PDB file of C-alpha atoms in Angstrom:
ATOM      1  CA  UNK A   1     117.330  64.300 -31.902  1.00 65.00           C
ATOM      2  CA  UNK A   2     116.910  67.770 -30.701  1.00 81.00           C
ATOM      3  CA  UNK A   3     113.999  67.537 -28.216  1.00 89.00           C
ATOM      4  CA  UNK A   4     113.129  70.184 -25.750  1.00 92.00           C
ATOM      5  CA  UNK A   5     110.648  69.474 -23.097  1.00 94.00           C
ATOM      6  CA  UNK A   6     108.793  72.048 -20.797  1.00 95.00           C
ATOM      7  CA  UNK A   7     107.216  71.063 -17.206  1.00 95.00           C
ATOM      8  CA  UNK A   8     104.536  71.657 -16.431  1.00 95.00           C
ATOM      9  CA  UNK A   9     102.415  71.429 -19.573  1.00 93.00           C
ATOM     10  CA  UNK A  10      99.608  73.626 -17.797  1.00 93.00           C
ATOM     11  CA  UNK A  11      99.132  75.148 -14.602  1.00 95.00           C
ATOM     12  CA  UNK A  12      96.435  77.270 -12.722  1.00 94.00           C
ATOM     13  CA  UNK A  13      97.314  79.362  -9.989  1.00 94.00           C
ATOM     14  CA  UNK A  14      95.710  82.012  -7.838  1.00 94.00           C
ATOM     15  CA  UNK A  15      96.810  85.955  -8.374  1.00 95.00           C
ATOM     16  CA  UNK A  16      99.865  86.957  -6.471  1.00 94.00           C
ATOM     17  CA  UNK A  17     101.402  83.787  -6.065  1.00 94.00           C
ATOM     18  CA  UNK A  18     104.477  82.726  -8.283  1.00 95.00           C
ATOM     19  CA  UNK A  19     105.010  79.772 -10.838  1.00 96.00           C
ATOM     20  CA  UNK A  20     108.038  78.226 -12.052  1.00 96.00           C
ATOM     21  CA  UNK A  21     108.192  76.758 -15.627  1.00 97.00           C
ATOM     22  CA  UNK A  22     111.071  74.805 -16.589  1.00 96.00           C
ATOM     23  CA  UNK A  23     112.689  73.909 -20.198  1.00 96.00           C
ATOM     24  CA  UNK A  24     114.973  71.270 -20.567  1.00 95.00           C
ATOM     25  CA  UNK A  25     117.040  70.148 -23.803  1.00 93.00           C
ATOM     26  CA  UNK A  26     116.994  66.444 -23.511  1.00 93.00           C
ATOM     27  CA  UNK A  27     119.522  65.224 -25.905  1.00 89.00           C
ATOM     28  CA  UNK A  28     121.720  68.192 -26.438  1.00 89.00           C
ATOM     29  CA  UNK A  29     123.467  71.049 -24.652  1.00 90.00           C
ATOM     30  CA  UNK A  30     121.891  74.378 -25.243  1.00 89.00           C
ATOM     31  CA  UNK A  31     124.149  77.262 -25.387  1.00 86.00           C
ATOM     32  CA  UNK A  32     121.305  79.513 -25.751  1.00 91.00           C
ATOM     33  CA  UNK A  33     117.867  79.538 -24.693  1.00 94.00           C
ATOM     34  CA  UNK A  34     114.872  81.788 -25.592  1.00 95.00           C
ATOM     35  CA  UNK A  35     111.472  82.100 -23.725  1.00 97.00           C
ATOM     36  CA  UNK A  36     108.251  83.261 -25.872  1.00 96.00           C
ATOM     37  CA  UNK A  37     104.759  84.266 -24.846  1.00 96.00           C
ATOM     38  CA  UNK A  38     101.683  83.751 -27.010  1.00 94.00           C
ATOM     39  CA  UNK A  39      98.400  85.108 -26.126  1.00 92.00           C
ATOM     40  CA  UNK A  40      95.397  83.582 -27.886  1.00 88.00           C
ATOM     41  CA  UNK A  41      95.239  84.280 -31.685  1.00 86.00           C
ATOM     42  CA  UNK A  42      98.410  86.086 -31.405  1.00 91.00           C
ATOM     43  CA  UNK A  43     101.931  85.494 -32.643  1.00 92.00           C
ATOM     44  CA  UNK A  44     104.684  84.316 -30.652  1.00 93.00           C
ATOM     45  CA  UNK A  45     106.687  87.519 -29.059  1.00 94.00           C
ATOM     46  CA  UNK A  46     110.007  86.817 -27.538  1.00 94.00           C
ATOM     47  CA  UNK A  47     110.421  87.857 -24.037  1.00 96.00           C
ATOM     48  CA  UNK A  48     114.188  87.179 -23.236  1.00 95.00           C
ATOM     49  CA  UNK A  49     117.165  85.172 -24.467  1.00 93.00           C
ATOM     50  CA  UNK A  50     119.297  83.336 -21.831  1.00 91.00           C
ATOM     51  CA  UNK A  51     122.802  82.294 -21.961  1.00 87.00           C
ATOM     52  CA  UNK A  52     124.293  79.489 -19.675  1.00 82.00           C
ATOM     53  CA  UNK A  53     125.838  81.188 -16.591  1.00 80.00           C
ATOM     54  CA  UNK A  54     124.950  84.634 -17.673  1.00 83.00           C
ATOM     55  CA  UNK A  55     122.270  86.937 -16.949  1.00 87.00           C
ATOM     56  CA  UNK A  56     119.056  86.816 -19.382  1.00 91.00           C
ATOM     57  CA  UNK A  57     118.426  89.540 -22.023  1.00 92.00           C
ATOM     58  CA  UNK A  58     115.207  90.772 -21.735  1.00 95.00           C
ATOM     59  CA  UNK A  59     113.092  92.481 -24.759  1.00 93.00           C
ATOM     60  CA  UNK A  60     111.888  95.975 -24.315  1.00 93.00           C
ATOM     61  CA  UNK A  61     108.577  96.080 -22.311  1.00 93.00           C
ATOM     62  CA  UNK A  62     109.126  92.615 -20.412  1.00 95.00           C
ATOM     63  CA  UNK A  63     109.670  93.218 -16.912  1.00 94.00           C
ATOM     64  CA  UNK A  64     112.750  91.573 -15.949  1.00 92.00           C
ATOM     65  CA  UNK A  65     111.763  91.461 -11.812  1.00 94.00           C
ATOM     66  CA  UNK A  66     108.476  90.019 -12.830  1.00 96.00           C
ATOM     67  CA  UNK A  67     109.811  87.265 -15.201  1.00 97.00           C
ATOM     68  CA  UNK A  68     112.930  85.596 -13.543  1.00 95.00           C
ATOM     69  CA  UNK A  69     115.014  83.775 -15.756  1.00 94.00           C
ATOM     70  CA  UNK A  70     117.774  81.356 -14.784  1.00 91.00           C
ATOM     71  CA  UNK A  71     119.940  79.279 -16.861  1.00 88.00           C
ATOM     72  CA  UNK A  72     121.895  77.303 -14.415  1.00 82.00           C
ATOM     73  CA  UNK A  73     123.132  74.607 -16.766  1.00 89.00           C
ATOM     74  CA  UNK A  74     123.454  73.758 -20.740  1.00 90.00           C
ATOM     75  CA  UNK A  75     120.271  71.651 -20.436  1.00 93.00           C
ATOM     76  CA  UNK A  76     117.821  73.735 -18.162  1.00 93.00           C
ATOM     77  CA  UNK A  77     116.393  77.150 -18.160  1.00 94.00           C
ATOM     78  CA  UNK A  78     113.573  78.019 -15.553  1.00 95.00           C
ATOM     79  CA  UNK A  79     111.107  81.038 -16.093  1.00 97.00           C
ATOM     80  CA  UNK A  80     109.308  82.307 -12.657  1.00 97.00           C
ATOM     81  CA  UNK A  81     106.475  84.420 -13.185  1.00 97.00           C
ATOM     82  CA  UNK A  82     106.482  86.171  -9.699  1.00 96.00           C
ATOM     83  CA  UNK A  83     103.204  87.791  -8.423  1.00 96.00           C
ATOM     84  CA  UNK A  84     101.291  86.487 -11.292  1.00 95.00           C
ATOM     85  CA  UNK A  85      98.194  88.341 -12.188  1.00 96.00           C
ATOM     86  CA  UNK A  86      95.183  87.369 -14.621  1.00 96.00           C
ATOM     87  CA  UNK A  87      96.830  89.485 -17.457  1.00 95.00           C
ATOM     88  CA  UNK A  88      99.868  87.205 -17.088  1.00 96.00           C
ATOM     89  CA  UNK A  89      97.763  84.286 -18.175  1.00 96.00           C
ATOM     90  CA  UNK A  90      99.229  82.987 -21.439  1.00 96.00           C
ATOM     91  CA  UNK A  91     100.694  80.359 -23.318  1.00 95.00           C
ATOM     92  CA  UNK A  92     104.669  80.110 -22.506  1.00 96.00           C
ATOM     93  CA  UNK A  93     107.034  78.377 -24.863  1.00 96.00           C
ATOM     94  CA  UNK A  94     110.641  77.827 -24.841  1.00 95.00           C
ATOM     95  CA  UNK A  95     113.145  77.147 -27.621  1.00 94.00           C
ATOM     96  CA  UNK A  96     116.928  76.135 -27.525  1.00 92.00           C
ATOM     97  CA  UNK A  97     119.788  76.460 -29.685  1.00 88.00           C
ATOM     98  CA  UNK A  98     123.285  74.815 -29.735  1.00 82.00           C
ATOM     99  CA  UNK A  99     126.131  76.404 -31.470  1.00 75.00           C
ATOM    100  CA  UNK A 100     126.166  79.548 -33.772  1.00 75.00           C
ATOM    101  CA  UNK A 101     123.468  78.145 -36.274  1.00 75.00           C
ATOM    102  CA  UNK A 102     119.980  79.647 -36.486  1.00 77.00           C
ATOM    103  CA  UNK A 103     118.011  76.537 -35.688  1.00 82.00           C
ATOM    104  CA  UNK A 104     115.780  76.852 -32.633  1.00 86.00           C
ATOM    105  CA  UNK A 105     114.067  74.011 -31.190  1.00 88.00           C
ATOM    106  CA  UNK A 106     110.904  74.540 -29.456  1.00 90.00           C
ATOM    107  CA  UNK A 107     109.291  72.864 -26.451  1.00 92.00           C
ATOM    108  CA  UNK A 108     105.657  71.817 -26.330  1.00 91.00           C
ATOM    109  CA  UNK A 109     104.443  74.923 -24.304  1.00 93.00           C
ATOM    110  CA  UNK A 110     103.084  75.661 -20.783  1.00 95.00           C
ATOM    111  CA  UNK A 111      99.518  77.036 -20.618  1.00 95.00           C
ATOM    112  CA  UNK A 112      99.238  79.233 -17.532  1.00 96.00           C
ATOM    113  CA  UNK A 113      96.341  80.757 -16.072  1.00 95.00           C
ATOM    114  CA  UNK A 114      96.030  82.702 -13.382  1.00 95.00           C
ATOM    115  CA  UNK A 115      92.663  83.196 -11.383  1.00 95.00           C
TER     116      UNK A 115
ATOM    117  CA  UNK B   1     110.894  94.002 -36.376  1.00 77.00           C
ATOM    118  CA  UNK B   2     107.905  91.685 -37.304  1.00 88.00           C
ATOM    119  CA  UNK B   3     107.647  89.982 -40.872  1.00 94.00           C
ATOM    120  CA  UNK B   4     104.627  90.620 -42.560  1.00 95.00           C
ATOM    121  CA  UNK B   5     102.634  87.462 -43.650  1.00 97.00           C
ATOM    122  CA  UNK B   6      99.962  87.449 -46.326  1.00 96.00           C
ATOM    123  CA  UNK B   7      97.106  86.458 -46.446  1.00 97.00           C
ATOM    124  CA  UNK B   8      95.998  86.248 -42.605  1.00 96.00           C
ATOM    125  CA  UNK B   9      93.461  83.321 -43.452  1.00 97.00           C
ATOM    126  CA  UNK B  10      92.669  81.095 -46.410  1.00 97.00           C
ATOM    127  CA  UNK B  11      90.088  78.497 -46.751  1.00 98.00           C
ATOM    128  CA  UNK B  12      91.002  75.395 -48.887  1.00 97.00           C
ATOM    129  CA  UNK B  13      89.177  72.170 -50.120  1.00 97.00           C
ATOM    130  CA  UNK B  14      91.430  69.182 -50.049  1.00 97.00           C
ATOM    131  CA  UNK B  15      93.519  68.791 -52.986  1.00 96.00           C
ATOM    132  CA  UNK B  16      93.773  72.500 -53.664  1.00 97.00           C
ATOM    133  CA  UNK B  17      96.953  74.701 -53.433  1.00 97.00           C
ATOM    134  CA  UNK B  18      97.927  77.785 -51.418  1.00 97.00           C
ATOM    135  CA  UNK B  19     100.576  80.351 -51.073  1.00 97.00           C
ATOM    136  CA  UNK B  20     101.848  82.108 -48.088  1.00 98.00           C
ATOM    137  CA  UNK B  21     104.012  85.000 -48.204  1.00 97.00           C
ATOM    138  CA  UNK B  22     106.240  86.118 -45.776  1.00 96.00           C
ATOM    139  CA  UNK B  23     108.241  89.625 -46.041  1.00 94.00           C
ATOM    140  CA  UNK B  24     110.829  91.450 -44.075  1.00 90.00           C
ATOM    141  CA  UNK B  25     111.797  95.405 -44.146  1.00 88.00           C
ATOM    142  CA  UNK B  26     115.355  94.098 -42.666  1.00 84.00           C
ATOM    143  CA  UNK B  27     118.100  91.875 -44.462  1.00 81.00           C
ATOM    144  CA  UNK B  28     117.343  88.343 -43.567  1.00 80.00           C
ATOM    145  CA  UNK B  29     119.940  85.671 -42.558  1.00 82.00           C
ATOM    146  CA  UNK B  30     117.432  83.059 -42.496  1.00 87.00           C
ATOM    147  CA  UNK B  31     113.652  82.287 -42.611  1.00 91.00           C
ATOM    148  CA  UNK B  32     111.939  79.505 -40.664  1.00 92.00           C
ATOM    149  CA  UNK B  33     108.439  78.174 -41.108  1.00 94.00           C
ATOM    150  CA  UNK B  34     106.402  76.617 -38.520  1.00 93.00           C
ATOM    151  CA  UNK B  35     102.742  75.270 -38.153  1.00 94.00           C
ATOM    152  CA  UNK B  36     100.741  75.640 -34.967  1.00 93.00           C
ATOM    153  CA  UNK B  37      97.617  73.393 -34.338  1.00 93.00           C
ATOM    154  CA  UNK B  38      95.138  74.902 -31.856  1.00 88.00           C
ATOM    155  CA  UNK B  39      96.458  74.643 -28.224  1.00 84.00           C
ATOM    156  CA  UNK B  40      99.853  72.940 -29.118  1.00 87.00           C
ATOM    157  CA  UNK B  41     103.242  74.499 -29.585  1.00 85.00           C
ATOM    158  CA  UNK B  42     104.772  75.470 -33.238  1.00 87.00           C
ATOM    159  CA  UNK B  43     106.168  72.746 -35.139  1.00 88.00           C
ATOM    160  CA  UNK B  44     109.080  73.130 -37.083  1.00 86.00           C
ATOM    161  CA  UNK B  45     108.507  72.734 -40.865  1.00 90.00           C
ATOM    162  CA  UNK B  46     111.725  73.977 -42.533  1.00 89.00           C
ATOM    163  CA  UNK B  47     114.586  76.384 -42.377  1.00 89.00           C
ATOM    164  CA  UNK B  48     115.928  78.446 -45.506  1.00 89.00           C
ATOM    165  CA  UNK B  49     119.370  79.604 -45.032  1.00 82.00           C
ATOM    166  CA  UNK B  50     120.609  80.971 -48.380  1.00 72.00           C
ATOM    167  CA  UNK B  51     118.992  83.236 -50.871  1.00 73.00           C
ATOM    168  CA  UNK B  52     117.644  81.550 -53.975  1.00 74.00           C
ATOM    169  CA  UNK B  53     117.354  78.134 -51.690  1.00 76.00           C
ATOM    170  CA  UNK B  54     114.119  76.102 -52.171  1.00 78.00           C
ATOM    171  CA  UNK B  55     113.330  73.116 -49.837  1.00 75.00           C
ATOM    172  CA  UNK B  56     110.170  70.786 -49.631  1.00 78.00           C
ATOM    173  CA  UNK B  57     108.863  67.905 -47.447  1.00 76.00           C
ATOM    174  CA  UNK B  58     106.290  65.869 -48.815  1.00 78.00           C
ATOM    175  CA  UNK B  59     104.092  68.563 -50.365  1.00 88.00           C
ATOM    176  CA  UNK B  60     105.129  71.613 -48.703  1.00 92.00           C
ATOM    177  CA  UNK B  61     107.866  73.597 -50.058  1.00 93.00           C
ATOM    178  CA  UNK B  62     109.369  76.850 -49.527  1.00 93.00           C
ATOM    179  CA  UNK B  63     111.671  79.381 -51.428  1.00 92.00           C
ATOM    180  CA  UNK B  64     113.785  82.336 -50.159  1.00 90.00           C
ATOM    181  CA  UNK B  65     114.301  85.353 -52.134  1.00 87.00           C
ATOM    182  CA  UNK B  66     117.120  87.237 -50.348  1.00 82.00           C
ATOM    183  CA  UNK B  67     117.000  90.082 -52.600  1.00 83.00           C
ATOM    184  CA  UNK B  68     113.509  90.758 -52.194  1.00 83.00           C
ATOM    185  CA  UNK B  69     113.797  90.029 -48.159  1.00 89.00           C
ATOM    186  CA  UNK B  70     111.007  87.655 -48.789  1.00 91.00           C
ATOM    187  CA  UNK B  71     110.075  83.719 -48.432  1.00 94.00           C
ATOM    188  CA  UNK B  72     106.925  81.715 -49.644  1.00 95.00           C
ATOM    189  CA  UNK B  73     105.436  78.657 -48.468  1.00 96.00           C
ATOM    190  CA  UNK B  74     103.507  76.611 -51.014  1.00 96.00           C
ATOM    191  CA  UNK B  75     101.014  73.953 -49.810  1.00 96.00           C
ATOM    192  CA  UNK B  76     100.455  71.831 -52.748  1.00 95.00           C
ATOM    193  CA  UNK B  77      97.441  69.384 -53.287  1.00 95.00           C
ATOM    194  CA  UNK B  78      96.453  70.075 -49.454  1.00 96.00           C
ATOM    195  CA  UNK B  79      95.249  67.602 -46.999  1.00 95.00           C
ATOM    196  CA  UNK B  80      93.086  68.032 -43.796  1.00 96.00           C
ATOM    197  CA  UNK B  81      96.269  67.610 -41.963  1.00 95.00           C
ATOM    198  CA  UNK B  82      97.747  70.720 -43.246  1.00 96.00           C
ATOM    199  CA  UNK B  83      95.064  72.981 -41.051  1.00 97.00           C
ATOM    200  CA  UNK B  84      96.564  75.048 -38.756  1.00 96.00           C
ATOM    201  CA  UNK B  85      98.359  78.477 -38.549  1.00 96.00           C
ATOM    202  CA  UNK B  86     101.458  78.865 -40.091  1.00 97.00           C
ATOM    203  CA  UNK B  87     104.299  81.213 -38.628  1.00 96.00           C
ATOM    204  CA  UNK B  88     107.505  82.502 -40.576  1.00 95.00           C
ATOM    205  CA  UNK B  89     110.179  83.690 -38.296  1.00 93.00           C
ATOM    206  CA  UNK B  90     113.036  85.556 -39.795  1.00 89.00           C
ATOM    207  CA  UNK B  91     116.459  86.036 -38.334  1.00 82.00           C
ATOM    208  CA  UNK B  92     118.946  88.552 -39.086  1.00 72.00           C
ATOM    209  CA  UNK B  93     121.099  87.694 -35.910  1.00 73.00           C
ATOM    210  CA  UNK B  94     120.406  85.022 -33.420  1.00 76.00           C
ATOM    211  CA  UNK B  95     117.002  86.015 -32.680  1.00 83.00           C
ATOM    212  CA  UNK B  96     113.588  85.146 -34.425  1.00 88.00           C
ATOM    213  CA  UNK B  97     111.068  87.397 -34.812  1.00 91.00           C
ATOM    214  CA  UNK B  98     107.541  85.883 -35.931  1.00 94.00           C
ATOM    215  CA  UNK B  99     104.865  87.092 -38.339  1.00 94.00           C
ATOM    216  CA  UNK B 100     101.401  87.285 -37.409  1.00 95.00           C
ATOM    217  CA  UNK B 101     100.566  84.002 -38.792  1.00 96.00           C
ATOM    218  CA  UNK B 102      98.367  82.567 -41.443  1.00 97.00           C
ATOM    219  CA  UNK B 103      95.149  80.429 -40.584  1.00 97.00           C
ATOM    220  CA  UNK B 104      94.742  77.815 -43.131  1.00 98.00           C
ATOM    221  CA  UNK B 105      91.614  75.599 -43.012  1.00 97.00           C
ATOM    222  CA  UNK B 106      91.392  72.714 -45.289  1.00 97.00           C
ATOM    223  CA  UNK B 107      87.898  71.340 -46.083  1.00 96.00           C
ATOM    224  CA  UNK B 108      86.868  67.757 -47.016  1.00 95.00           C
TER     225      UNK B 108
END
């Protein structure tokens, strides 16, 4: 149980285009989903927290107009990187939790390369 | 605020033991341990929810000292498959903050 999927696994796009990444909880309802970014050889950094049906809460330094997060249902959250630039190239990982407990279940990650 | 992990890296021979430490300047509600292989997402190892709690799975175990705001991960009789970067994640609300990671290399 507690499986989270991400789609796509990897994406290469040109500078200036937008990319959408999906995060789905397959066998549970996710009250809260988190989006992380990980640069090579660095730790995971939380970008934003999203609750179903409400606006995402962004961490300090993360541009909300550039990284659009939509949590339209209890099983799906999307991250759209708008007007992507090479410096946005990174490993994007989502996680999901259900209920008040601290456990988070991570997706397999999406590797974004902007050329 | 990120927890502090030590050491940054450790090299082991198969069968040797290692300890990875994770400490926080803030009070902790829970400590999560993950292992990440190159190019893959982190894989959950275990979570410790209470001070004094100890847990283990096969030959990997962890302890949580709530008063000292720290946790330790113990790799016992390491196997080649233990190689990877280990992250601790600490939580004092619903958000996780991850340490910088400890890279473990196990050699035959």
